[in-house]
């Protein structure tokens, strides 16, 4: 098993990989104690005439630069293959400001090819590569050195089996004419905005039942402070304060550090110093937001007048279409999307791109009363009305 600990060795491998049509990629990282993932290992593999080559790249090795890998990521002549790529791509985007291209995610491709929703790598290894994975090293500390043989074996398996999976899925997509479906899905992963959390938008992830504009303004300012503080110091946002404490603070509106000391949910470290000052300043900022600038929750969908009978028919149609096409249902439309359609909304993903071809076009005809549903043998089909 080849372990790479120098820039020169990495450059030599990437030079050979650049001659191949694709390279498989995976990472091992830690994120429990940091805001941004700490990259601990990069696994790479390619297929060649003599069999294959696979390596473990140690980004923690003294003096090793990942720039040769990033040059390979920029090479548009080599497909970069990942499984469930989002977290891996976020690491490379944060570190180098780049997103590998062209990109292929086997989890997305598997959903298009009928392997179910968010299918796991282990399942694909078993069903396509006809092998089993030793999962015992999955949750080990990947920052410790040296790596154990079990860790190395587990890590390399994440890219060696991935070659077989990629080739199988790519062949299936070619035969079915669905390569463009996967290409459309890659647009989200290729968008830099996918990997950037703006502190000003962090409040939208905080769950709260209160819709008061003033309350939400304080939530917004507290979440903004927390996100910026966590990013600047590279610590988890929960180490600053958790969501339940944030909501409590927005409700009680403490004015002094003494008031913070009465909080039931605030961490002890957050009741003094820079965090305490940030909390108190944020609360004041929220209290002084002008009425015209108060935030509002997007309750547009929750206020829709959903036709429940039509929503049920759309669910039946979706299942019929996805069963017939062998595509995961949630890849086309969520339950909320179907309710929105049944309420007259038309700005939903199911009506765009390849989803419209598979489901959206017939869904609109069903909504407009142009077609109905009937049972024909073991299948549900549409019939013209």
Tab-separated table of C-alpha atoms in Angstrom:
chain	number	residue	atom	x	y	z
A	1	UNK	CA	0.000	0.000	0.000
A	2	UNK	CA	1.581	3.260	-1.145
A	3	UNK	CA	1.647	6.083	1.401
A	4	UNK	CA	2.600	9.527	0.142
A	5	UNK	CA	4.286	11.917	2.559
A	6	UNK	CA	6.197	14.244	0.206
A	7	UNK	CA	5.160	16.780	-2.396
A	8	UNK	CA	7.439	15.119	-4.951
A	9	UNK	CA	5.750	11.742	-4.546
A	10	UNK	CA	2.315	13.341	-4.783
A	11	UNK	CA	3.323	15.190	-7.947
A	12	UNK	CA	4.559	11.944	-9.518
A	13	UNK	CA	1.286	10.153	-8.748
A	14	UNK	CA	-0.836	13.042	-10.020
A	15	UNK	CA	1.220	13.159	-13.226
A	16	UNK	CA	0.315	9.524	-13.895
A	17	UNK	CA	-3.296	10.052	-12.846
A	18	UNK	CA	-3.587	12.901	-15.341
A	19	UNK	CA	-3.096	10.357	-18.145
A	20	UNK	CA	-6.238	8.453	-17.099
A	21	UNK	CA	-9.875	9.267	-17.817
A	22	UNK	CA	-10.815	9.404	-14.132
A	23	UNK	CA	-9.465	9.342	-10.593
A	24	UNK	CA	-11.403	8.295	-7.497
A	25	UNK	CA	-11.114	10.487	-4.411
A	26	UNK	CA	-12.078	10.284	-0.751
A	27	UNK	CA	-10.992	11.963	2.466
A	28	UNK	CA	-10.821	11.284	6.167
A	29	UNK	CA	-11.193	14.266	8.468
A	30	UNK	CA	-12.120	15.470	11.949
A	31	UNK	CA	-14.678	18.144	12.741
A	32	UNK	CA	-15.734	17.569	16.314
A	33	UNK	CA	-13.423	20.253	17.726
A	34	UNK	CA	-13.273	22.761	14.864
A	35	UNK	CA	-15.585	24.865	12.693
A	36	UNK	CA	-13.842	23.804	9.510
A	37	UNK	CA	-12.985	20.177	8.866
A	38	UNK	CA	-9.409	19.175	9.623
A	39	UNK	CA	-8.154	17.170	6.648
A	40	UNK	CA	-6.296	14.097	7.903
A	41	UNK	CA	-6.011	11.846	4.841
A	42	UNK	CA	-6.680	11.898	1.103
A	43	UNK	CA	-7.224	8.628	-0.758
A	44	UNK	CA	-6.705	8.483	-4.527
A	45	UNK	CA	-6.906	5.705	-7.096
A	46	UNK	CA	-6.966	5.214	-10.862
A	47	UNK	CA	-7.259	2.249	-13.197
A	48	UNK	CA	-4.635	1.376	-15.784
A	49	UNK	CA	-3.714	-1.396	-18.190
A	50	UNK	CA	-1.697	-3.287	-15.603
A	51	UNK	CA	-4.451	-3.281	-13.004
A	52	UNK	CA	-4.685	-0.295	-10.727
A	53	UNK	CA	-2.867	2.140	-8.500
A	54	UNK	CA	-4.054	3.580	-5.217
A	55	UNK	CA	-2.384	5.793	-2.622
A	56	UNK	CA	-2.928	7.325	0.784
A	57	UNK	CA	-1.803	10.961	0.888
A	58	UNK	CA	-0.850	12.296	4.323
A	59	UNK	CA	-1.626	16.042	4.420
A	60	UNK	CA	-0.287	16.145	7.986
A	61	UNK	CA	3.223	15.157	6.856
A	62	UNK	CA	5.826	17.903	7.349
A	63	UNK	CA	6.406	19.945	4.222
A	64	UNK	CA	3.818	18.209	2.034
A	65	UNK	CA	1.898	20.543	-0.285
A	66	UNK	CA	-1.394	19.512	-1.866
A	67	UNK	CA	-0.837	21.775	-4.866
A	68	UNK	CA	-0.078	18.851	-7.244
A	69	UNK	CA	-3.466	17.394	-6.265
A	70	UNK	CA	-5.151	20.725	-6.849
A	71	UNK	CA	-3.555	20.901	-10.300
A	72	UNK	CA	-5.120	17.507	-11.015
A	73	UNK	CA	-8.463	18.785	-9.738
A	74	UNK	CA	-8.211	21.649	-12.243
A	75	UNK	CA	-7.480	19.268	-15.137
A	76	UNK	CA	-10.731	19.118	-17.110
A	77	UNK	CA	-9.543	16.016	-18.945
A	78	UNK	CA	-9.827	13.844	-15.829
A	79	UNK	CA	-13.153	13.081	-14.137
A	80	UNK	CA	-12.950	13.345	-10.355
A	81	UNK	CA	-15.125	10.650	-8.775
A	82	UNK	CA	-16.460	10.940	-5.209
A	83	UNK	CA	-19.190	9.292	-3.169
A	84	UNK	CA	-21.446	11.708	-1.242
A	85	UNK	CA	-19.054	14.471	-2.216
A	86	UNK	CA	-20.340	17.513	-0.365
A	87	UNK	CA	-18.147	17.381	2.754
A	88	UNK	CA	-15.069	16.396	0.755
A	89	UNK	CA	-15.608	19.278	-1.651
A	90	UNK	CA	-16.128	21.727	1.194
A	91	UNK	CA	-12.690	20.821	2.560
A	92	UNK	CA	-10.964	21.528	-0.746
A	93	UNK	CA	-12.978	24.694	-1.350
A	94	UNK	CA	-12.082	26.120	2.063
A	95	UNK	CA	-8.424	25.121	1.724
A	96	UNK	CA	-7.773	26.086	-1.892
A	97	UNK	CA	-10.846	27.923	-3.145
A	98	UNK	CA	-11.475	25.350	-5.858
A	99	UNK	CA	-14.035	22.715	-6.747
A	100	UNK	CA	-12.761	19.693	-8.744
A	101	UNK	CA	-14.074	19.503	-12.300
A	102	UNK	CA	-15.445	17.607	-14.052
A	103	UNK	CA	-17.194	16.026	-11.095
A	104	UNK	CA	-19.070	12.752	-10.606
A	105	UNK	CA	-20.870	11.759	-7.400
A	106	UNK	CA	-21.680	8.047	-7.236
A	107	UNK	CA	-24.355	8.564	-4.578
A	108	UNK	CA	-26.318	10.829	-6.908
A	109	UNK	CA	-25.707	8.515	-9.862
A	110	UNK	CA	-26.887	5.532	-7.821
A	111	UNK	CA	-30.165	7.295	-7.014
A	112	UNK	CA	-30.655	7.990	-10.709
A	113	UNK	CA	-29.922	4.344	-11.445
A	114	UNK	CA	-32.490	2.990	-9.007
A	115	UNK	CA	-30.438	2.141	-5.907
A	116	UNK	CA	-32.710	4.075	-3.546
A	117	UNK	CA	-32.463	7.347	-1.657
A	118	UNK	CA	-29.076	8.519	-0.374
A	119	UNK	CA	-27.657	5.052	-0.858
A	120	UNK	CA	-24.615	4.337	1.295
A	121	UNK	CA	-21.178	3.448	-0.015
A	122	UNK	CA	-21.224	0.112	1.795
A	123	UNK	CA	-24.407	-0.870	-0.042
A	124	UNK	CA	-22.881	-0.057	-3.425
A	125	UNK	CA	-19.716	-1.980	-2.577
A	126	UNK	CA	-21.799	-5.016	-1.700
A	127	UNK	CA	-24.169	-4.811	-4.673
A	128	UNK	CA	-21.792	-3.668	-7.416
A	129	UNK	CA	-18.249	-4.571	-6.336
A	130	UNK	CA	-19.481	-7.805	-4.698
A	131	UNK	CA	-17.329	-7.190	-1.658
A	132	UNK	CA	-17.647	-6.305	2.017
A	133	UNK	CA	-16.153	-3.417	3.964
A	134	UNK	CA	-14.519	-3.638	7.370
A	135	UNK	CA	-16.244	-0.768	9.174
A	136	UNK	CA	-14.287	-1.062	12.436
A	137	UNK	CA	-12.041	1.917	11.625
A	138	UNK	CA	-14.781	4.291	10.469
A	139	UNK	CA	-14.898	6.406	13.628
A	140	UNK	CA	-11.244	6.295	14.644
A	141	UNK	CA	-9.032	9.359	15.206
A	142	UNK	CA	-7.604	9.972	11.736
A	143	UNK	CA	-5.229	12.659	13.003
A	144	UNK	CA	-3.120	10.199	15.007
A	145	UNK	CA	0.088	8.876	13.510
A	146	UNK	CA	1.133	6.339	12.546
A	147	UNK	CA	-2.031	4.983	10.980
A	148	UNK	CA	-2.829	1.400	11.871
A	149	UNK	CA	-2.964	-1.278	9.190
A	150	UNK	CA	-6.716	-1.522	9.785
A	151	UNK	CA	-7.135	2.213	9.208
A	152	UNK	CA	-5.071	2.095	6.032
A	153	UNK	CA	-7.006	-0.884	4.690
A	154	UNK	CA	-10.338	0.760	5.431
A	155	UNK	CA	-9.289	4.061	3.871
A	156	UNK	CA	-7.893	2.578	0.670
A	157	UNK	CA	-11.064	0.540	0.204
A	158	UNK	CA	-12.996	3.790	-0.103
A	159	UNK	CA	-11.346	4.507	-3.450
A	160	UNK	CA	-10.448	1.082	-4.858
A	161	UNK	CA	-14.034	-0.202	-4.782
A	162	UNK	CA	-15.143	3.207	-6.013
A	163	UNK	CA	-13.513	2.465	-9.390
A	164	UNK	CA	-15.800	-0.512	-9.973
A	165	UNK	CA	-18.817	1.456	-8.780
A	166	UNK	CA	-18.044	4.412	-11.047
A	167	UNK	CA	-17.493	2.275	-14.121
A	168	UNK	CA	-20.699	0.335	-13.526
A	169	UNK	CA	-22.840	3.420	-12.902
A	170	UNK	CA	-21.280	5.328	-15.777
A	171	UNK	CA	-22.087	2.435	-18.094
A	172	UNK	CA	-25.673	2.295	-16.811
A	173	UNK	CA	-26.114	6.018	-17.352
A	174	UNK	CA	-24.736	5.749	-20.864
A	175	UNK	CA	-27.144	2.949	-21.721
A	176	UNK	CA	-30.150	4.734	-20.232
A	177	UNK	CA	-29.302	8.147	-21.655
A	178	UNK	CA	-29.336	9.683	-18.188
A	179	UNK	CA	-25.848	11.173	-18.014
A	180	UNK	CA	-27.330	14.646	-18.373
A	181	UNK	CA	-29.515	13.967	-15.318
A	182	UNK	CA	-26.457	13.474	-13.150
A	183	UNK	CA	-24.739	16.437	-14.804
A	184	UNK	CA	-27.653	18.666	-13.767
A	185	UNK	CA	-27.393	17.408	-10.197
A	186	UNK	CA	-23.696	18.305	-10.111
A	187	UNK	CA	-24.553	21.988	-10.559
A	188	UNK	CA	-25.380	22.319	-6.865
A	189	UNK	CA	-22.095	20.687	-5.847
A	190	UNK	CA	-20.170	22.922	-8.256
A	191	UNK	CA	-21.712	26.094	-6.842
A	192	UNK	CA	-19.297	27.821	-4.388
A	193	UNK	CA	-22.327	29.114	-2.484
A	194	UNK	CA	-23.000	25.554	-1.341
A	195	UNK	CA	-19.920	25.696	0.898
A	196	UNK	CA	-20.175	29.227	2.286
A	197	UNK	CA	-22.176	30.109	5.389
A	198	UNK	CA	-22.654	33.856	5.647
A	199	UNK	CA	-23.039	35.008	9.268
A	200	UNK	CA	-25.890	37.305	8.193
A	201	UNK	CA	-27.891	34.273	7.028
A	202	UNK	CA	-27.085	31.951	9.939
A	203	UNK	CA	-30.335	32.782	11.779
A	204	UNK	CA	-32.387	31.023	9.126
A	205	UNK	CA	-31.159	27.655	10.437
A	206	UNK	CA	-32.305	28.325	13.995
A	207	UNK	CA	-35.615	26.614	14.736
A	208	UNK	CA	-38.081	28.696	16.663
A	209	UNK	CA	-41.847	28.806	17.014
A	210	UNK	CA	-41.946	32.548	17.614
A	211	UNK	CA	-42.624	34.717	14.576
A	212	UNK	CA	-42.328	38.142	16.245
A	213	UNK	CA	-40.165	40.393	14.096
A	214	UNK	CA	-38.374	41.856	17.135
A	215	UNK	CA	-37.632	38.410	18.526
A	216	UNK	CA	-36.315	37.283	15.121
A	217	UNK	CA	-34.148	40.387	14.888
A	218	UNK	CA	-32.421	39.419	18.132
A	219	UNK	CA	-32.103	35.817	16.917
A	220	UNK	CA	-30.533	37.129	13.704
A	221	UNK	CA	-27.968	39.272	15.539
A	222	UNK	CA	-27.071	36.525	17.999
A	223	UNK	CA	-26.667	33.968	15.203
A	224	UNK	CA	-24.591	36.449	13.182
A	225	UNK	CA	-22.224	36.997	16.118
A	226	UNK	CA	-21.966	33.288	16.899
A	227	UNK	CA	-21.197	32.314	13.294
A	228	UNK	CA	-18.540	35.008	12.838
A	229	UNK	CA	-16.957	34.206	16.214
A	230	UNK	CA	-16.828	30.474	15.431
A	231	UNK	CA	-15.405	31.050	11.960
A	232	UNK	CA	-12.718	33.470	13.179
A	233	UNK	CA	-11.537	31.075	15.878
A	234	UNK	CA	-12.232	27.839	13.969
A	235	UNK	CA	-14.321	26.327	16.732
A	236	UNK	CA	-17.743	24.620	16.502
A	237	UNK	CA	-20.621	27.078	16.805
A	238	UNK	CA	-21.981	24.953	19.669
A	239	UNK	CA	-18.826	25.829	21.634
A	240	UNK	CA	-19.933	29.457	21.562
A	241	UNK	CA	-23.522	28.733	22.542
A	242	UNK	CA	-26.118	26.225	21.384
A	243	UNK	CA	-29.377	26.923	19.598
A	244	UNK	CA	-31.498	26.389	22.699
A	245	UNK	CA	-29.407	28.960	24.574
A	246	UNK	CA	-29.701	31.368	21.636
A	247	UNK	CA	-33.498	31.120	21.692
A	248	UNK	CA	-33.501	31.571	25.469
A	249	UNK	CA	-31.352	34.705	25.149
A	250	UNK	CA	-33.652	36.142	22.478
A	251	UNK	CA	-36.595	35.575	24.811
A	252	UNK	CA	-35.093	36.884	28.072
A	253	UNK	CA	-33.040	39.729	26.505
A	254	UNK	CA	-30.369	39.991	29.240
A	255	UNK	CA	-28.813	43.427	29.619
A	256	UNK	CA	-25.765	42.722	31.806
A	257	UNK	CA	-23.287	39.963	32.546
A	258	UNK	CA	-25.132	39.492	35.836
A	259	UNK	CA	-28.267	38.767	33.796
A	260	UNK	CA	-26.321	36.261	31.700
A	261	UNK	CA	-25.418	34.445	34.893
A	262	UNK	CA	-29.083	33.600	35.391
A	263	UNK	CA	-29.356	31.770	32.078
A	264	UNK	CA	-30.266	28.096	32.391
A	265	UNK	CA	-28.739	27.049	29.077
A	266	UNK	CA	-25.746	29.294	28.456
A	267	UNK	CA	-22.318	27.697	28.806
A	268	UNK	CA	-20.260	29.002	31.719
A	269	UNK	CA	-17.523	30.229	29.369
A	270	UNK	CA	-20.073	32.359	27.502
A	271	UNK	CA	-21.122	34.354	30.560
A	272	UNK	CA	-18.035	36.546	30.574
A	273	UNK	CA	-15.350	37.925	28.315
A	274	UNK	CA	-15.623	38.336	24.537
A	275	UNK	CA	-18.594	36.000	24.120
A	276	UNK	CA	-20.606	37.746	26.826
A	277	UNK	CA	-19.863	41.117	25.252
A	278	UNK	CA	-20.857	39.780	21.830
A	279	UNK	CA	-24.135	38.452	23.219
A	280	UNK	CA	-25.053	41.696	24.956
A	281	UNK	CA	-24.096	43.811	21.931
A	282	UNK	CA	-26.121	41.526	19.657
A	283	UNK	CA	-29.199	41.813	21.850
A	284	UNK	CA	-28.934	45.604	21.807
A	285	UNK	CA	-28.495	45.573	18.039
A	286	UNK	CA	-31.607	43.421	17.666
A	287	UNK	CA	-33.635	45.663	19.963
A	288	UNK	CA	-32.712	48.723	17.916
A	289	UNK	CA	-33.471	47.361	14.448
A	290	UNK	CA	-35.967	49.659	12.738
A	291	UNK	CA	-39.449	48.242	12.331
A	292	UNK	CA	-39.190	48.328	8.549
A	293	UNK	CA	-36.020	46.203	8.706
A	294	UNK	CA	-37.307	43.471	11.004
A	295	UNK	CA	-36.786	39.967	9.548
A	296	UNK	CA	-39.665	37.732	8.626
A	297	UNK	CA	-39.877	33.979	8.346
A	298	UNK	CA	-40.667	32.609	4.922
A	299	UNK	CA	-44.048	31.092	5.707
A	300	UNK	CA	-45.233	31.200	2.137
A	301	UNK	CA	-45.597	27.452	1.822
A	302	UNK	CA	-47.121	26.970	5.254
A	303	UNK	CA	-49.939	29.336	4.262
A	304	UNK	CA	-50.717	27.566	1.010
A	305	UNK	CA	-54.203	26.182	0.574
A	306	UNK	CA	-53.302	22.593	-0.226
A	307	UNK	CA	-55.843	20.404	-1.989
A	308	UNK	CA	-55.301	17.192	0.027
A	309	UNK	CA	-56.942	14.918	-2.550
A	310	UNK	CA	-54.749	16.307	-5.327
A	311	UNK	CA	-51.662	16.017	-3.110
A	312	UNK	CA	-52.455	12.326	-2.570
A	313	UNK	CA	-52.878	11.796	-6.318
A	314	UNK	CA	-49.523	13.482	-6.955
A	315	UNK	CA	-47.887	11.099	-4.483
A	316	UNK	CA	-49.368	8.138	-6.331
A	317	UNK	CA	-48.198	9.574	-9.655
A	318	UNK	CA	-44.701	10.175	-8.294
A	319	UNK	CA	-44.404	6.611	-7.020
A	320	UNK	CA	-45.673	5.245	-10.321
A	321	UNK	CA	-43.228	7.316	-12.345
A	322	UNK	CA	-40.211	6.588	-10.145
A	323	UNK	CA	-40.991	2.869	-9.994
A	324	UNK	CA	-41.233	2.808	-13.764
A	325	UNK	CA	-38.033	4.802	-14.257
A	326	UNK	CA	-36.077	3.244	-11.384
A	327	UNK	CA	-35.293	6.589	-9.740
A	328	UNK	CA	-35.357	7.540	-6.054
A	329	UNK	CA	-38.544	9.498	-5.248
A	330	UNK	CA	-36.904	12.178	-3.117
A	331	UNK	CA	-34.488	12.948	-5.915
A	332	UNK	CA	-37.461	14.248	-7.905
A	333	UNK	CA	-39.782	15.784	-5.317
A	334	UNK	CA	-40.189	16.046	-1.570
A	335	UNK	CA	-43.496	15.791	0.226
A	336	UNK	CA	-43.438	19.581	0.659
A	337	UNK	CA	-42.919	20.017	-3.097
A	338	UNK	CA	-45.969	17.877	-3.822
A	339	UNK	CA	-48.092	19.862	-1.366
A	340	UNK	CA	-46.911	23.075	-3.018
A	341	UNK	CA	-47.912	21.736	-6.416
A	342	UNK	CA	-51.309	20.774	-5.045
A	343	UNK	CA	-51.714	24.336	-3.766
A	344	UNK	CA	-50.965	25.904	-7.130
A	345	UNK	CA	-47.253	26.653	-6.705
A	346	UNK	CA	-45.175	26.218	-9.850
A	347	UNK	CA	-41.715	27.276	-8.713
A	348	UNK	CA	-40.600	23.829	-7.547
A	349	UNK	CA	-37.623	21.688	-8.653
A	350	UNK	CA	-39.912	18.929	-9.932
A	351	UNK	CA	-40.992	21.170	-12.796
A	352	UNK	CA	-37.474	21.880	-14.022
A	353	UNK	CA	-34.839	20.076	-16.067
A	354	UNK	CA	-34.884	16.295	-16.235
A	355	UNK	CA	-37.406	16.108	-13.382
A	356	UNK	CA	-39.986	17.780	-15.596
A	357	UNK	CA	-39.427	15.099	-18.237
A	358	UNK	CA	-39.858	12.251	-15.779
A	359	UNK	CA	-42.606	13.624	-13.552
A	360	UNK	CA	-43.300	17.343	-13.796
A	361	UNK	CA	-45.021	17.400	-17.167
A	362	UNK	CA	-47.574	14.732	-16.198
A	363	UNK	CA	-47.941	16.262	-12.733
A	364	UNK	CA	-49.027	19.560	-14.292
A	365	UNK	CA	-51.509	17.760	-16.533
A	366	UNK	CA	-52.913	15.997	-13.462
A	367	UNK	CA	-53.202	19.317	-11.605
A	368	UNK	CA	-54.968	20.877	-14.590
A	369	UNK	CA	-57.473	18.003	-14.867
A	370	UNK	CA	-56.192	16.891	-18.261
A	371	UNK	CA	-55.319	13.371	-17.101
A	372	UNK	CA	-56.410	10.987	-14.393
A	373	UNK	CA	-54.899	7.874	-12.823
A	374	UNK	CA	-55.937	4.301	-13.487
A	375	UNK	CA	-54.672	0.833	-12.627
A	376	UNK	CA	-53.508	-1.289	-15.539
A	377	UNK	CA	-52.343	-4.700	-14.419
A	378	UNK	CA	-49.760	-4.098	-11.719
A	379	UNK	CA	-49.071	-0.496	-12.740
A	380	UNK	CA	-50.632	2.909	-12.218
A	381	UNK	CA	-50.918	4.827	-15.488
A	382	UNK	CA	-52.277	8.175	-16.598
A	383	UNK	CA	-55.364	8.335	-18.787
A	384	UNK	CA	-56.531	11.301	-20.841
A	385	UNK	CA	-59.766	12.818	-19.546
